[in-house]
CSV table of N, CA and C and ligand atoms in Angstrom, one decimal:
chain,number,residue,atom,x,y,z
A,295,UNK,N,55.1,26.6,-81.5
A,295,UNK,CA,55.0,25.1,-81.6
A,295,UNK,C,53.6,24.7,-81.9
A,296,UNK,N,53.0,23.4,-82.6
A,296,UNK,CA,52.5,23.3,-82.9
A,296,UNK,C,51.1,22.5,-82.1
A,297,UNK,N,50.0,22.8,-82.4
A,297,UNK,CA,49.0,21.5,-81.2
A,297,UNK,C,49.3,20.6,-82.2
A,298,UNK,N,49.5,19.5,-80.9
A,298,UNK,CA,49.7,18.0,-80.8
A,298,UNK,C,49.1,17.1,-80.2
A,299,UNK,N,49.0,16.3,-80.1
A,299,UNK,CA,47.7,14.7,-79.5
A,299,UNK,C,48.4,13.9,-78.9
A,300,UNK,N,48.8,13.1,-78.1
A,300,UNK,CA,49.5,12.3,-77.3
A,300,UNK,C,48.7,11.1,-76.8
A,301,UNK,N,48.9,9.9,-76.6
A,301,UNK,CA,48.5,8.6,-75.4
A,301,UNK,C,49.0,9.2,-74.2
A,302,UNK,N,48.0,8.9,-73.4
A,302,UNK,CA,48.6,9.0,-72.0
A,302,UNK,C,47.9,7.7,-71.6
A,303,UNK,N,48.1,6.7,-70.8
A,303,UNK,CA,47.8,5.5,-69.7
A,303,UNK,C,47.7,6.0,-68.2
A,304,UNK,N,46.9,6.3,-67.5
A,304,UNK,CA,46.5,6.4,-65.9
A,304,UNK,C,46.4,4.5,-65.3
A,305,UNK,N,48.1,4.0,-65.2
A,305,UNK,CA,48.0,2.9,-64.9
A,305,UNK,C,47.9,2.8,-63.4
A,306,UNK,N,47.4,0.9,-63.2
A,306,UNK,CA,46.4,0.3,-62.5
A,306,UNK,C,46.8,0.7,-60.9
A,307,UNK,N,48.3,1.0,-60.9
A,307,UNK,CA,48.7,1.9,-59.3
A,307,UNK,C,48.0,3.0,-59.1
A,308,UNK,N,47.8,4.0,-59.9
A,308,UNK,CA,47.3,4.8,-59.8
A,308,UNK,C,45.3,4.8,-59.8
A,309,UNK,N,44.8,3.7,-60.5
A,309,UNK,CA,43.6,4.0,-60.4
A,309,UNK,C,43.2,3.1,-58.9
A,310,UNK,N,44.3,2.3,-58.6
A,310,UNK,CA,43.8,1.4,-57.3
A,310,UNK,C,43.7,2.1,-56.2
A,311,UNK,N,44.5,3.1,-56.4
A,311,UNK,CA,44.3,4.5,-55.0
A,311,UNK,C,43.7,5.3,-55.3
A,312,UNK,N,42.9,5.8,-56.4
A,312,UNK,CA,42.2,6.3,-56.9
A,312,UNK,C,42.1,7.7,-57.4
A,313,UNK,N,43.4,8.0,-58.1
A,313,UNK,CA,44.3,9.0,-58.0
A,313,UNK,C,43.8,9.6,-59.3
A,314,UNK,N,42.9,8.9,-60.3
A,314,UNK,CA,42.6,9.4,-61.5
A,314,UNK,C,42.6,11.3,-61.4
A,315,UNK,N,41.8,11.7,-60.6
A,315,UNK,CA,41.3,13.4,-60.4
A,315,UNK,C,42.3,14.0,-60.9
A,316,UNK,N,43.9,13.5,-59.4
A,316,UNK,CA,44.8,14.3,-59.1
A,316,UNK,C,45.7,14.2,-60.1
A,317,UNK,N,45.5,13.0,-60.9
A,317,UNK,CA,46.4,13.1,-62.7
A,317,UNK,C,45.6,14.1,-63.8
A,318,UNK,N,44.6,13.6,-63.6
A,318,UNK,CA,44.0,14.2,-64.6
A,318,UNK,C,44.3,16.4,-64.2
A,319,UNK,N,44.3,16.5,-62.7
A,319,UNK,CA,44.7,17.9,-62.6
A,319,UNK,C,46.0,18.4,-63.1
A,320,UNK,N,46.5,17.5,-62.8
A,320,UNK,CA,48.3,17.8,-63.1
A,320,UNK,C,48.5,18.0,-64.8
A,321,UNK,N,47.8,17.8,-65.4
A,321,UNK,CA,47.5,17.3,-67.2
A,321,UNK,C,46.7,19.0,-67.3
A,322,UNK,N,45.5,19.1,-66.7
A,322,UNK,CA,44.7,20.4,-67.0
A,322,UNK,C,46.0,21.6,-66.6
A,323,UNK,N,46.2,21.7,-65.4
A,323,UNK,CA,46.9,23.3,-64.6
A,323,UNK,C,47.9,23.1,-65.6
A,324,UNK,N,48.6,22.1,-66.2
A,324,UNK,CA,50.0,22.3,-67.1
A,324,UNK,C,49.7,23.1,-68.7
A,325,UNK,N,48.5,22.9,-68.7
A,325,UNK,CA,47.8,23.1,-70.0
A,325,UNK,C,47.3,22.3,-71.0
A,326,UNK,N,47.4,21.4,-70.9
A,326,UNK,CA,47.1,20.4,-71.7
A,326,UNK,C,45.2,19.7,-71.8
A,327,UNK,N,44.5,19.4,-72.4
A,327,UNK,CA,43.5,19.2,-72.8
A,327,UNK,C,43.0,17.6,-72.6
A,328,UNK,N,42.3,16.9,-71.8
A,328,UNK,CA,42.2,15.7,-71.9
A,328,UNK,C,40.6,15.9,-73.0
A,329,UNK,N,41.3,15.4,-74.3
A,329,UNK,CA,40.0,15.4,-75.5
A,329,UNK,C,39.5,13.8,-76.0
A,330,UNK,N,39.6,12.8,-75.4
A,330,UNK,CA,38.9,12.0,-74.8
A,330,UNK,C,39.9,11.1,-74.1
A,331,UNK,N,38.5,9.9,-73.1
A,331,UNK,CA,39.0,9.4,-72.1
A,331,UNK,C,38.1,8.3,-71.8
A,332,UNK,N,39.0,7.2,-71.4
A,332,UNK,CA,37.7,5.8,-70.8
A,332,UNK,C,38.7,4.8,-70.2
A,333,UNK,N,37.6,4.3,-68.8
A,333,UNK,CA,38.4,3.1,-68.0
A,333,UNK,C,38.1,2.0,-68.9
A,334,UNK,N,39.3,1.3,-68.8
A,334,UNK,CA,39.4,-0.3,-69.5
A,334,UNK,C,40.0,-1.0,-68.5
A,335,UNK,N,39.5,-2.4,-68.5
A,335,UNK,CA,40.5,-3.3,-67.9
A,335,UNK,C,41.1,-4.2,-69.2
A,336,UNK,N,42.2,-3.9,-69.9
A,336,UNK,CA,43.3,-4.6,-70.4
A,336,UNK,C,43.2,-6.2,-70.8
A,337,UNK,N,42.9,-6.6,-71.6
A,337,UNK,CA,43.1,-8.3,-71.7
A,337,UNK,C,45.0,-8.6,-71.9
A,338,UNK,N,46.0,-9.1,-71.4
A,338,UNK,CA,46.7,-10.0,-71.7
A,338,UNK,C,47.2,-9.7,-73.3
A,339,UNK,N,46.2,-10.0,-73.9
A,339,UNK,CA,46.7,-9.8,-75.9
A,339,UNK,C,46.7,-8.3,-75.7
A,340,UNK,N,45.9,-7.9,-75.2
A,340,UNK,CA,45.9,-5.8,-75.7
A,340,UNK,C,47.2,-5.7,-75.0
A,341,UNK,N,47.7,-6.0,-73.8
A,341,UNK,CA,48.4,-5.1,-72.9
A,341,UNK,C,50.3,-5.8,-73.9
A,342,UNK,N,50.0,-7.2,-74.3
A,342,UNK,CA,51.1,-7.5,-75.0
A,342,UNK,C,51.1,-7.0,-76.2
A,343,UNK,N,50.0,-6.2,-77.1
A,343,UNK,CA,50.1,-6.0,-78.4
A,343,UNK,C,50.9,-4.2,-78.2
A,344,UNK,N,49.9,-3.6,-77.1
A,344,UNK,CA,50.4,-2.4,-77.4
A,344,UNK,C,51.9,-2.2,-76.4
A,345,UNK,N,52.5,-3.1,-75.7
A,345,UNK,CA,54.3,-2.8,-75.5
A,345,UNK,C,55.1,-3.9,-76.5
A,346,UNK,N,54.2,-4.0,-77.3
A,346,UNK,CA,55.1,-5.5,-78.4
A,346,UNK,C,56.2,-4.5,-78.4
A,347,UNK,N,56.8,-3.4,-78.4
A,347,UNK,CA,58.4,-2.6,-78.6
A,347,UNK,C,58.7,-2.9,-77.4
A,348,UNK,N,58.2,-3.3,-76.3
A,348,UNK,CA,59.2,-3.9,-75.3
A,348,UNK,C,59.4,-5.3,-75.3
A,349,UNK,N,59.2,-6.2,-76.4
A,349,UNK,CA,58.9,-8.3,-76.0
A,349,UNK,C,60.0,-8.6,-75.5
A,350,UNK,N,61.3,-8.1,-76.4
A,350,UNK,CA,62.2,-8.7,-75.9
A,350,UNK,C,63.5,-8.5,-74.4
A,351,UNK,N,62.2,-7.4,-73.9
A,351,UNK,CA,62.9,-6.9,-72.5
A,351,UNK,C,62.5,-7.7,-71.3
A,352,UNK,N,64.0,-7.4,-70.6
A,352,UNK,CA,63.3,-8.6,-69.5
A,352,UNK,C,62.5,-8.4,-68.7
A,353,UNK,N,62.1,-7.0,-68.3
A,353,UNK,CA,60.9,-6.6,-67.8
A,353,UNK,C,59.3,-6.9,-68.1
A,354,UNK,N,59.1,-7.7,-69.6
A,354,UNK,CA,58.0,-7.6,-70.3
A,354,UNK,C,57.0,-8.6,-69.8
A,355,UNK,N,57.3,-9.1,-69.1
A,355,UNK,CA,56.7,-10.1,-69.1
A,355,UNK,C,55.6,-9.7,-67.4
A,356,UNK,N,56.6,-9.2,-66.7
A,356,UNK,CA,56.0,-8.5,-65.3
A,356,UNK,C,55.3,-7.1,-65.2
A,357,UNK,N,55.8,-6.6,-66.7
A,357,UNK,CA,55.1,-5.0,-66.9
A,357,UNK,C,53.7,-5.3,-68.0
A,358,UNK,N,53.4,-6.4,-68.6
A,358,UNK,CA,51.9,-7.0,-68.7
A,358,UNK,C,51.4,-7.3,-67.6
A,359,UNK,N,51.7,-8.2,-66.9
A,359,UNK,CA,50.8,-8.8,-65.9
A,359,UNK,C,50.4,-7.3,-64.8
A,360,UNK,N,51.8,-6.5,-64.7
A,360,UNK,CA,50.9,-5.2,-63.6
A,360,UNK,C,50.0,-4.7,-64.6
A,361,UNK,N,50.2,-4.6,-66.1
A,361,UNK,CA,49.5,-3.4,-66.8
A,361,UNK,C,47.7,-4.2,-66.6
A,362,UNK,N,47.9,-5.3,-66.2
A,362,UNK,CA,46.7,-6.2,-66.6
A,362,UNK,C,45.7,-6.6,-65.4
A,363,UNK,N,46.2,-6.0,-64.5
A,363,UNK,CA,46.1,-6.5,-62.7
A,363,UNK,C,45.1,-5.3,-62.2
A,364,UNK,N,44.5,-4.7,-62.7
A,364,UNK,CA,43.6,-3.5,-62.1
A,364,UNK,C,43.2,-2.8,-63.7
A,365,UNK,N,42.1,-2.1,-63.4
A,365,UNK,CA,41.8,-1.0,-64.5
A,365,UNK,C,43.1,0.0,-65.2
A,366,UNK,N,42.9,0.4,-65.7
A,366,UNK,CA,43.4,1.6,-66.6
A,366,UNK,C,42.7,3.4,-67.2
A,367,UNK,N,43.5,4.1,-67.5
A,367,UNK,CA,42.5,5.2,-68.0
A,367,UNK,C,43.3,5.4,-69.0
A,368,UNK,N,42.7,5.2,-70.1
A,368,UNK,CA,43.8,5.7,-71.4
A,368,UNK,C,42.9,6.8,-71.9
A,369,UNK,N,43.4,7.7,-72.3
A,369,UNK,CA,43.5,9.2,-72.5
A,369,UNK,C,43.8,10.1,-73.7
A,370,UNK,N,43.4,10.6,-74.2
A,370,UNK,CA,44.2,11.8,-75.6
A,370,UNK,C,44.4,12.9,-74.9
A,371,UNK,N,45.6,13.4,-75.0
A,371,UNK,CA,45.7,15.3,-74.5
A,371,UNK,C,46.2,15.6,-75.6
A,372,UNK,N,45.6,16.6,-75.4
A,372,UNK,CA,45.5,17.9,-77.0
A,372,UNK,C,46.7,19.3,-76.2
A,373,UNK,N,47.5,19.3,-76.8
A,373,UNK,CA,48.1,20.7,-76.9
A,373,UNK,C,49.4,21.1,-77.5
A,374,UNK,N,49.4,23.0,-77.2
A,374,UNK,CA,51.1,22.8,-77.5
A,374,UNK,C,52.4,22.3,-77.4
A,375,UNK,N,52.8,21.1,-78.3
A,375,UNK,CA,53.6,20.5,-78.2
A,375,UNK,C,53.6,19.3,-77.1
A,376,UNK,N,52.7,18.7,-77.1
A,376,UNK,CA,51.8,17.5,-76.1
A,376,UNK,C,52.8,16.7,-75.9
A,377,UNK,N,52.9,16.0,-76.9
A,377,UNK,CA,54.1,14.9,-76.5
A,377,UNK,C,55.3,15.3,-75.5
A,378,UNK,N,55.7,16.2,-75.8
A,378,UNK,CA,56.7,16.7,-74.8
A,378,UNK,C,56.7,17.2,-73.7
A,379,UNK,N,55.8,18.3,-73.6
A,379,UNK,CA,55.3,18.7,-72.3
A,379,UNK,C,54.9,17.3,-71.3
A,380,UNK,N,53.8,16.5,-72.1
A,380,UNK,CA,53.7,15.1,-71.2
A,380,UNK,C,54.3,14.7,-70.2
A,381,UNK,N,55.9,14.0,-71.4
A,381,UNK,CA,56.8,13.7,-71.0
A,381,UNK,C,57.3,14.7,-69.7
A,382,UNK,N,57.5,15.7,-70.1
A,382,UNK,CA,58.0,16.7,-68.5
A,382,UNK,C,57.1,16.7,-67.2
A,383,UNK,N,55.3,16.3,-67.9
A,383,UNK,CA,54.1,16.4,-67.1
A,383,UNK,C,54.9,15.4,-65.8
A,384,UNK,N,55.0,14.6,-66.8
A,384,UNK,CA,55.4,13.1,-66.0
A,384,UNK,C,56.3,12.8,-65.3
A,385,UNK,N,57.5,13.5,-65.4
A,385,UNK,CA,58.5,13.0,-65.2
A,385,UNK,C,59.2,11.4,-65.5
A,386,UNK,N,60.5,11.3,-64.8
A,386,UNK,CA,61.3,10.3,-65.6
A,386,UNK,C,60.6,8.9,-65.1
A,387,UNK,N,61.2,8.1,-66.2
A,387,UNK,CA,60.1,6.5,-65.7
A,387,UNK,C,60.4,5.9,-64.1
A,388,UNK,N,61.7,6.5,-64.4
A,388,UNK,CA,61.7,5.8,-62.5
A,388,UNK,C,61.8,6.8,-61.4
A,389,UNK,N,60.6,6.8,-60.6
A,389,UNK,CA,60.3,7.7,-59.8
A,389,UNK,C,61.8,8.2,-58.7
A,390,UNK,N,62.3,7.3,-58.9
A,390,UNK,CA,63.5,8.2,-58.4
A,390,UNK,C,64.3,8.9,-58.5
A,391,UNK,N,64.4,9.3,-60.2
A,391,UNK,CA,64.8,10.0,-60.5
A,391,UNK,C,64.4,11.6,-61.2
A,392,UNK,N,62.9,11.0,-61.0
A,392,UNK,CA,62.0,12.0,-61.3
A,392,UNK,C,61.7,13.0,-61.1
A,393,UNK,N,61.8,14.5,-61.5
A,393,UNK,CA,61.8,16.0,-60.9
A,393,UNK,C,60.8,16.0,-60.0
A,394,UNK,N,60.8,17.1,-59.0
A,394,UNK,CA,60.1,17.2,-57.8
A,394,UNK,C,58.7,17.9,-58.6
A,395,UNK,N,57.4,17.4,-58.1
A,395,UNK,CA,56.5,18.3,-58.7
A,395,UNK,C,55.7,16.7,-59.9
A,396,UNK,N,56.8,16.4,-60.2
A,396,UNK,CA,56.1,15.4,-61.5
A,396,UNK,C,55.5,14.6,-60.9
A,397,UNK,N,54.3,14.2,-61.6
A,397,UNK,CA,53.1,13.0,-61.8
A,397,UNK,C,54.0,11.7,-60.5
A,398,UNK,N,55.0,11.1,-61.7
A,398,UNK,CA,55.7,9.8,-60.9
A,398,UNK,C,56.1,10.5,-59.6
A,399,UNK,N,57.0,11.7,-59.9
A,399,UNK,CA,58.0,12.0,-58.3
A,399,UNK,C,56.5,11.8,-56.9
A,400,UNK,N,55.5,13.0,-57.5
A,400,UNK,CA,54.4,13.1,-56.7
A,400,UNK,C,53.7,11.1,-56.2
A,401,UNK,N,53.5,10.5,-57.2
A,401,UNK,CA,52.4,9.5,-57.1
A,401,UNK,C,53.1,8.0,-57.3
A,402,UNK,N,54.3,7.9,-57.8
A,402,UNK,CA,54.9,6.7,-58.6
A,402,UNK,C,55.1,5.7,-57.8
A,403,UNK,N,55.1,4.5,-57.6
A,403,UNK,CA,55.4,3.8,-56.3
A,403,UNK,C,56.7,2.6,-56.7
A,404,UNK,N,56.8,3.0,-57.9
A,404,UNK,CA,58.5,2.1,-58.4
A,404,UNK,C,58.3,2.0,-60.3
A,405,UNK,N,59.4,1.8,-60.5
A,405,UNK,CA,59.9,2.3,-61.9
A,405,UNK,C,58.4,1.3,-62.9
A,406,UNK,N,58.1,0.4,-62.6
A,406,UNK,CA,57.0,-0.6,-63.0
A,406,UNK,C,55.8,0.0,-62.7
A,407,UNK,N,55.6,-0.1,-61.2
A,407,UNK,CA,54.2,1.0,-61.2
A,407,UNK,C,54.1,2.1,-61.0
A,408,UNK,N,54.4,3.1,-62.5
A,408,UNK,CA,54.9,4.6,-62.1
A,408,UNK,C,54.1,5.1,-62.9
A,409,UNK,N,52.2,4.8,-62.5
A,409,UNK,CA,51.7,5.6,-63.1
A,409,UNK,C,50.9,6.3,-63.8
A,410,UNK,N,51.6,6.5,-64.8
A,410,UNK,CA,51.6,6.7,-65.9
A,410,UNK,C,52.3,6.9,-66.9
A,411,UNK,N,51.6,6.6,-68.0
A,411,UNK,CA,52.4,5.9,-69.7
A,411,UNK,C,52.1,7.2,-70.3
A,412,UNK,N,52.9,7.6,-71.5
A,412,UNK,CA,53.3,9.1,-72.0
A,412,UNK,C,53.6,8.2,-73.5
A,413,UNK,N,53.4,8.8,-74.9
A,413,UNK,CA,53.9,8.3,-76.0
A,413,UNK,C,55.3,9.4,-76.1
A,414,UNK,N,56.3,8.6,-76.9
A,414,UNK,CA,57.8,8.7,-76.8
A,414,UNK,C,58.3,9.8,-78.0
A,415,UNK,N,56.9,10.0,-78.7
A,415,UNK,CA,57.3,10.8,-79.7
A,415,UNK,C,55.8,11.0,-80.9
A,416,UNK,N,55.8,12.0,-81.6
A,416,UNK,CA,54.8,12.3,-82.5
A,416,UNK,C,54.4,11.0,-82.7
A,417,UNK,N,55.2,10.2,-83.8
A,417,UNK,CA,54.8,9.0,-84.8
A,417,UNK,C,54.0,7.8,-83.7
A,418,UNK,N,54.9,7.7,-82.6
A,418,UNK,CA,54.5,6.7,-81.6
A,418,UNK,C,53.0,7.6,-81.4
A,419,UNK,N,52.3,8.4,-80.9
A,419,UNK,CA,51.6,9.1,-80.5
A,419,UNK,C,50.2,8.9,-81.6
A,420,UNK,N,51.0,9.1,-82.9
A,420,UNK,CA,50.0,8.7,-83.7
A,420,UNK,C,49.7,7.3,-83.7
A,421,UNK,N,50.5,6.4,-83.5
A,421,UNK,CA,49.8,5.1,-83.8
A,421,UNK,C,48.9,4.4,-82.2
A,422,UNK,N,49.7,5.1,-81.3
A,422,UNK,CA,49.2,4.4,-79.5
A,422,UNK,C,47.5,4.8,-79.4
A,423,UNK,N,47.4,6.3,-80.4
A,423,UNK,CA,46.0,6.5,-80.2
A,423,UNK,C,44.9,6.0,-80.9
A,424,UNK,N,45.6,5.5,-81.8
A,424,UNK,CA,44.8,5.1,-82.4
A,424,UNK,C,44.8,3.4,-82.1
A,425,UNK,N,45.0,2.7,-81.5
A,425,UNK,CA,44.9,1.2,-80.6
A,425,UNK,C,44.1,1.8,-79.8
A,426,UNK,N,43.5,2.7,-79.3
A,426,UNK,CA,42.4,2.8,-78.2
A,426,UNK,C,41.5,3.9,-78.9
A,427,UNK,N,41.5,4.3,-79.9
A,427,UNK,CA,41.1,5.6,-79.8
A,427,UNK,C,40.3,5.4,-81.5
A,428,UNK,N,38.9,5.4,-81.8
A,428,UNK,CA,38.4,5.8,-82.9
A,428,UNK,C,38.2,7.0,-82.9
A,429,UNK,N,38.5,7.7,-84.2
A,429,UNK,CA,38.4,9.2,-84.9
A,429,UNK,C,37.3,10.0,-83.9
A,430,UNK,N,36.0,9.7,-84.0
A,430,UNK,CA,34.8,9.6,-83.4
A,430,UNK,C,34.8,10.1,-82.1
A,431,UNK,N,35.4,9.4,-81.2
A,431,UNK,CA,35.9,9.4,-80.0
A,431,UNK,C,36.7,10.3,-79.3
A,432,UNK,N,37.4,11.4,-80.0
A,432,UNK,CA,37.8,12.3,-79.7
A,432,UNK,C,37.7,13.6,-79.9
A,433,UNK,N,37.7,14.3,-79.3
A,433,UNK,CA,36.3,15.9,-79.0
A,433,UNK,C,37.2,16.7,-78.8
A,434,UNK,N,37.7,17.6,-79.9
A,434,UNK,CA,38.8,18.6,-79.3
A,434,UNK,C,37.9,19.7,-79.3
B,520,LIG,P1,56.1,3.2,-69.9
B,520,LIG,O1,56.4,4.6,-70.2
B,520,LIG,O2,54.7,2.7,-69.8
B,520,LIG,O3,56.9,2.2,-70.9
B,520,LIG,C1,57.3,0.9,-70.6
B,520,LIG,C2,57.2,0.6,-69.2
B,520,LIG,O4,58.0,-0.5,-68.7
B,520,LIG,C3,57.8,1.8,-68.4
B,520,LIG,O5,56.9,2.9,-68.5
B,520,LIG,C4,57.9,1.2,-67.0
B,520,LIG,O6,56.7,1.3,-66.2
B,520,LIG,C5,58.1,-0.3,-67.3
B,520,LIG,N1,59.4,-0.8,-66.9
B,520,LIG,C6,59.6,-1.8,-65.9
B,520,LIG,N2,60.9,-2.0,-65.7
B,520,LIG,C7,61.6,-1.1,-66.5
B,520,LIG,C8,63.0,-0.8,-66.8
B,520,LIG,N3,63.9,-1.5,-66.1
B,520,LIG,N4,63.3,0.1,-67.7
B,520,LIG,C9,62.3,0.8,-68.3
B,520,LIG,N5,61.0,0.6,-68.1
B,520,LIG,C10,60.6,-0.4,-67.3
């Protein structure tokens, strides 16, 4: 398989308990590479530009305002087959359903604040990093 680059979000539940370490370990022990990384607090326009693929859900309006409501850690991981592994890193979006061991099962505190954000696929992956992420800025 091939090395791959991913978004990942360490959202604002998680940085408010201050859980960044124990995400970022779960990302290292799996194998994955954090090749860059920085806290932002989110404006309103950024947090509605980058889920504009969710506007017309009825959650969209409540999943800005948590994304906007504390800091963030948005992230690049580097590895084999990143995108995917991520996704397993993570487990499923609602921590209830989530395998035992995963980021959400471990940390998630409801399907809204579960987190952490994962890109859904290569192409998504290429574009999410690049909304936060200049060329420059990432150090494999
Ligand atoms: P994320 O992977 O960041 O992508 C969109 C987010 O919307 C998702 O994680 C959830 O945190 C949030 N969300 C809130 N309600 C729902 C829902 N009913 N279905 C899917 N995602 C939801």
């Amino acid at each position: 398989m091939a090395t791959e680059r991913t978004l990942s979000i360490i959202k604002p539940d998680a940085t408010r308990r201050n859980l960044t370490g124990k995400v970022n370990a779960c990302f290292e022990e799996a194998g994955l590479r954090i090749v860059a990384q920085k806290r932002l607090h989110l404006t309103q326009a950024q947090a509605e530009a980058f889920y504009g693929v969710h506007r017309e859900r009825g959650f969209f309006k409540d999943l800005v305002a948590f994304m906007i409501s504390g800091p963030v850690v948005v992230q690049v991981l580097e590895g084999e087959g990143a995108v995917a592994k991520n996704r397993e890193i993570m487990g499923a979006t609602d921590p209830a359903k989530a395998a035992p061991g995963t980021i959400r099962k471990l940390f998630a505190e409801s399907i809204e604040a579960n987190s952490v954000h994962g890109s859904d696929s290569a192409e998504n992956a290429a574009a999410e990093i690049a909304f936060f992420f200049a060329g420059i800025e990432i150090v494999g």
